Amino acid sequence: MIVTAKLGFSAAHRLHNPNFDAEWNRQKYDKCDNAGGHGHNYVIEVSVSGDIDPQTGMVIDLTKLKDIIRRELLDHVDHRNLNSDVPFLGGVIPTAENLAVSFWKRLSPAIDEGALCQIVLHETEKNSVVYRGE
Ligand SMILES: [Zn+2]
């Protein structure tokens, strides 16, 4: 059984790899390399798999799961600059791919009922990534 909680946050980022020159970065990241930075309204879907607890009828209480997501992730990234304001993203180029991996590392140990099995991160309405762990 898989249950999913869906939440949103807004954050600014700039995609830029300092190991390469301006032209490489412009070609790779286009608008997301804008030095002024820009933001996205991200949507994250966190899925937990496990057995249904016969006493509660639930895999994990979704209210509790959302509290964990807020405490571990959203309180740290919402309305922040992902390049500079979030210690656990230090040194990470904040692409949706890298964010999903970093979010997995923070969330996985915090989920104590069932197991984290998938993170879907929507950067825009049209662009999203799916991460299922290593
Ligand atoms: Zn962007």
PDB file of N, CA and C and ligand atoms in Angstrom, residues 13 15 31-32 38-40 42 123, ligand 1:
ATOM      1  N   HIS A  13      16.082  30.195  -6.893  1.00  0.00           N
ATOM      2  CA  HIS A  13      17.338  29.494  -7.139  1.00  0.00           C
ATOM      3  C   HIS A  13      18.040  30.063  -8.361  1.00  0.00           C
ATOM      4  N   LEU A  15      20.710  28.204 -11.221  1.00  0.00           N
ATOM      5  CA  LEU A  15      21.472  27.023 -11.623  1.00  0.00           C
ATOM      6  C   LEU A  15      22.758  27.495 -12.277  1.00  0.00           C
ATOM      7  N   LYS A  31      17.586  30.158 -18.821  1.00  0.00           N
ATOM      8  CA  LYS A  31      17.036  31.184 -17.924  1.00  0.00           C
ATOM      9  C   LYS A  31      17.349  30.898 -16.458  1.00  0.00           C
ATOM     10  N   CYS A  32      17.502  29.619 -16.108  1.00  0.00           N
ATOM     11  CA  CYS A  32      17.750  29.279 -14.702  1.00  0.00           C
ATOM     12  C   CYS A  32      19.153  29.674 -14.254  1.00  0.00           C
ATOM     13  N   HIS A  38      15.724  33.654  -9.644  1.00  0.00           N
ATOM     14  CA  HIS A  38      14.294  33.657  -9.938  1.00  0.00           C
ATOM     15  C   HIS A  38      13.680  32.562  -9.097  1.00  0.00           C
ATOM     16  N   GLY A  39      12.374  32.475  -9.120  1.00  0.00           N
ATOM     17  CA  GLY A  39      11.736  31.519  -8.225  1.00  0.00           C
ATOM     18  C   GLY A  39      10.834  30.544  -8.943  1.00  0.00           C
ATOM     19  N   HIS A  40      10.482  29.502  -8.220  1.00  0.00           N
ATOM     20  CA  HIS A  40       9.487  28.551  -8.697  1.00  0.00           C
ATOM     21  C   HIS A  40       8.489  28.280  -7.579  1.00  0.00           C
ATOM     22  N   TYR A  42       7.143  25.311  -6.269  1.00  0.00           N
ATOM     23  CA  TYR A  42       7.351  23.868  -6.321  1.00  0.00           C
ATOM     24  C   TYR A  42       6.160  23.138  -5.692  1.00  0.00           C
ATOM     25  N   GLU A 123       8.758  21.241 -10.577  1.00  0.00           N
ATOM     26  CA  GLU A 123       9.375  22.570 -10.562  1.00  0.00           C
ATOM     27  C   GLU A 123       8.444  23.587 -11.212  1.00  0.00           C
TER      28      GLU A 123
HETATM   29 ZN    ZN B   1      14.643  27.789 -12.336  1.00  0.00          ZN
END
